[in-house]
């Protein structure tokens, strides 16, 4: 959850103590996706990651799930989250385009087409699960299907850890 009020402290609401920091381009306290939830959102100018942290992340071909809310009117690609090195199959990124979700193993990319326009200025919940050899994408609770990577993921650790959000 990104309901923080201190730009220097990206807090972990899971109880696992995985914290991080927001970049200087982030505005905190923005309207969040759920009217019934007091948690707020963030906005970013899109010049690099909105924040980063160093939680314990699934590596190599271990199963993983990445999920988050996105609200954009940008017609381009919007980075949701990712980690790993920028070599074939050694990273893992989730990005959103106007009508698709990209799950990237760096040069081993899967594209999932959405019937819902994702750059329409409303909140959309994106969830991606991966077995390490395949990925399944959900938009607003609806499955967009499952696809297989050409090569099993081999996500390697990096000093920057997990990066979140960039328009």
Coordinates of C-alpha atoms in Angstrom, one line a residue:
X1 CA 0.0 0.0 0.0
X2 CA 1.2 3.5 -0.8
X3 CA -0.6 5.4 1.9
X4 CA 2.5 7.0 3.3
X5 CA 2.9 10.6 4.4
X6 CA 6.7 10.8 4.6
X7 CA 8.4 10.8 1.2
X8 CA 11.5 9.3 2.8
X9 CA 9.7 6.2 4.0
X10 CA 7.9 3.8 1.7
X11 CA 6.2 1.6 4.3
X12 CA 5.4 -2.1 4.1
X13 CA 1.8 -2.9 5.3
X14 CA 2.4 -6.6 5.1
X15 CA 4.2 -6.8 8.4
X16 CA 7.4 -8.1 6.8
X17 CA 9.3 -4.9 7.5
X18 CA 10.3 -4.4 3.8
X19 CA 10.6 -0.6 3.5
X20 CA 11.9 1.7 0.8
X21 CA 12.0 5.3 -0.3
X22 CA 10.0 7.4 -2.7
X23 CA 11.9 9.4 -5.4
X24 CA 11.8 13.2 -5.4
X25 CA 9.3 13.3 -8.3
X26 CA 6.4 11.7 -6.3
X27 CA 3.4 13.5 -4.9
X28 CA 2.0 11.7 -1.9
X29 CA -1.6 11.9 -0.6
X30 CA -3.4 11.6 -3.9
X31 CA -6.9 10.2 -4.2
X32 CA -6.8 6.5 -3.9
X33 CA -8.7 3.8 -5.8
X34 CA -11.2 2.8 -3.2
X35 CA -13.6 5.4 -1.8
X36 CA -14.2 3.2 1.3
X37 CA -10.5 2.9 2.0
X38 CA -8.7 5.9 3.7
X39 CA -5.4 4.8 2.0
X40 CA -4.2 7.4 -0.5
X41 CA -2.3 7.0 -3.8
X42 CA 0.8 8.6 -5.3
X43 CA 1.4 10.4 -8.6
X44 CA 4.7 10.6 -10.4
X45 CA 6.0 12.7 -13.3
X46 CA 7.2 9.5 -15.0
X47 CA 10.9 10.3 -15.0
X48 CA 12.2 7.1 -13.5
X49 CA 10.9 4.9 -10.7
X50 CA 8.4 6.4 -8.2
X51 CA 10.0 4.5 -5.4
X52 CA 12.2 1.5 -4.6
X53 CA 12.9 -0.9 -1.8
X54 CA 14.8 -4.0 -1.0
X55 CA 12.3 -6.6 0.1
X56 CA 13.0 -10.3 -0.1
X57 CA 12.0 -11.1 -3.7
X58 CA 11.5 -14.4 -5.6
X59 CA 14.6 -15.1 -7.6
X60 CA 15.5 -17.3 -10.6
X61 CA 12.4 -19.2 -11.7
X62 CA 10.6 -19.1 -8.4
X63 CA 6.8 -18.3 -8.5
X64 CA 5.8 -14.7 -7.9
X65 CA 2.9 -12.3 -7.9
X66 CA 3.0 -8.6 -8.6
X67 CA -0.2 -6.5 -8.1
X68 CA -1.0 -2.9 -8.1
X69 CA -3.5 -0.1 -9.0
X70 CA -2.9 2.2 -12.0
X71 CA -4.8 5.3 -13.0
X72 CA -3.4 7.0 -16.1
X73 CA -4.3 9.0 -19.2
X74 CA -0.9 8.5 -20.7
X75 CA -1.0 6.9 -24.1
X76 CA 2.4 5.3 -23.6
X77 CA 3.8 2.5 -21.5
X78 CA 3.5 2.8 -17.7
X79 CA 5.9 0.8 -15.5
X80 CA 4.0 -0.8 -12.6
X81 CA 6.9 -2.7 -10.9
X82 CA 10.0 -4.7 -11.6
X83 CA 13.3 -6.1 -10.4
X84 CA 16.3 -8.0 -11.6
X85 CA 19.0 -7.3 -14.1
X86 CA 18.5 -6.1 -17.6
X87 CA 19.5 -9.2 -19.5
X88 CA 17.4 -11.8 -21.2
X89 CA 15.2 -13.7 -18.7
X90 CA 17.2 -12.1 -15.7
X91 CA 14.6 -9.5 -14.8
X92 CA 10.9 -9.3 -14.2
X93 CA 8.8 -6.3 -15.1
X94 CA 5.1 -5.6 -15.2
X95 CA 4.1 -2.6 -17.4
X96 CA 0.8 -1.3 -18.7
X97 CA 0.0 0.1 -22.2
X98 CA -3.3 1.7 -23.3
X99 CA -4.9 -1.7 -24.1
X100 CA -2.5 -4.3 -22.8
X101 CA -0.4 -5.6 -19.9
X102 CA 3.3 -6.5 -20.6
X103 CA 5.0 -9.1 -18.5
X104 CA 8.7 -8.9 -19.3
X105 CA 11.6 -11.2 -18.6
X106 CA 13.8 -8.7 -20.5
X107 CA 13.6 -9.5 -24.2
X108 CA 11.3 -12.4 -23.4
X109 CA 8.1 -10.4 -23.2
X110 CA 4.5 -11.5 -23.0
X111 CA 1.7 -9.2 -24.2
X112 CA -1.8 -9.6 -22.8
X113 CA -4.5 -7.7 -24.6
X114 CA -7.2 -6.1 -22.5
X115 CA -10.8 -5.4 -23.7
X116 CA -10.8 -2.6 -21.2
X117 CA -9.0 0.6 -22.1
X118 CA -6.3 1.1 -19.4
X119 CA -5.4 4.7 -20.0
X120 CA -9.0 6.1 -19.5
X121 CA -8.3 8.0 -16.3
X122 CA -10.0 5.5 -14.0
X123 CA -8.4 3.1 -11.5
X124 CA -7.6 -0.4 -12.7
X125 CA -6.3 -3.3 -10.6
X126 CA -3.5 -5.2 -12.3
X127 CA -2.4 -8.6 -10.9
X128 CA 0.3 -10.9 -12.5
X129 CA 1.2 -14.3 -11.3
X130 CA 4.1 -16.3 -12.7
X131 CA 5.3 -19.8 -12.2
X132 CA 8.7 -18.9 -13.6
X133 CA 7.8 -20.5 -16.9
X134 CA 4.4 -18.9 -17.5
X135 CA 2.4 -15.8 -16.5
X136 CA -1.3 -15.1 -15.9
X137 CA -2.6 -11.6 -16.0
X138 CA -5.8 -10.2 -14.4
X139 CA -7.3 -6.7 -15.0
X140 CA -10.0 -5.7 -12.6
X141 CA -10.4 -9.3 -11.5
X142 CA -10.8 -10.7 -15.0
X143 CA -8.2 -13.1 -16.4
X144 CA -6.6 -12.1 -19.6
X145 CA -5.2 -15.6 -19.9
X146 CA -1.9 -17.5 -19.4
X147 CA 1.1 -17.4 -21.7
X148 CA 4.5 -19.2 -21.6
X149 CA 7.9 -17.5 -21.6
X150 CA 10.2 -18.7 -24.3
X151 CA 12.9 -19.4 -21.6
X152 CA 12.3 -20.0 -17.9
X153 CA 12.9 -16.8 -15.9
X154 CA 16.3 -16.5 -14.3
X155 CA 15.7 -13.4 -12.2
X156 CA 18.9 -12.3 -10.5
X157 CA 19.2 -10.0 -7.5
X158 CA 20.3 -6.4 -7.9
X159 CA 21.4 -3.7 -5.5
X160 CA 18.4 -1.4 -6.3
X161 CA 15.9 -4.1 -5.4
X162 CA 12.2 -3.6 -6.3
X163 CA 11.3 -0.5 -8.4
X164 CA 7.7 0.7 -8.5
X165 CA 5.8 3.1 -10.8
X166 CA 7.0 5.2 -13.7
X167 CA 4.9 6.7 -16.4

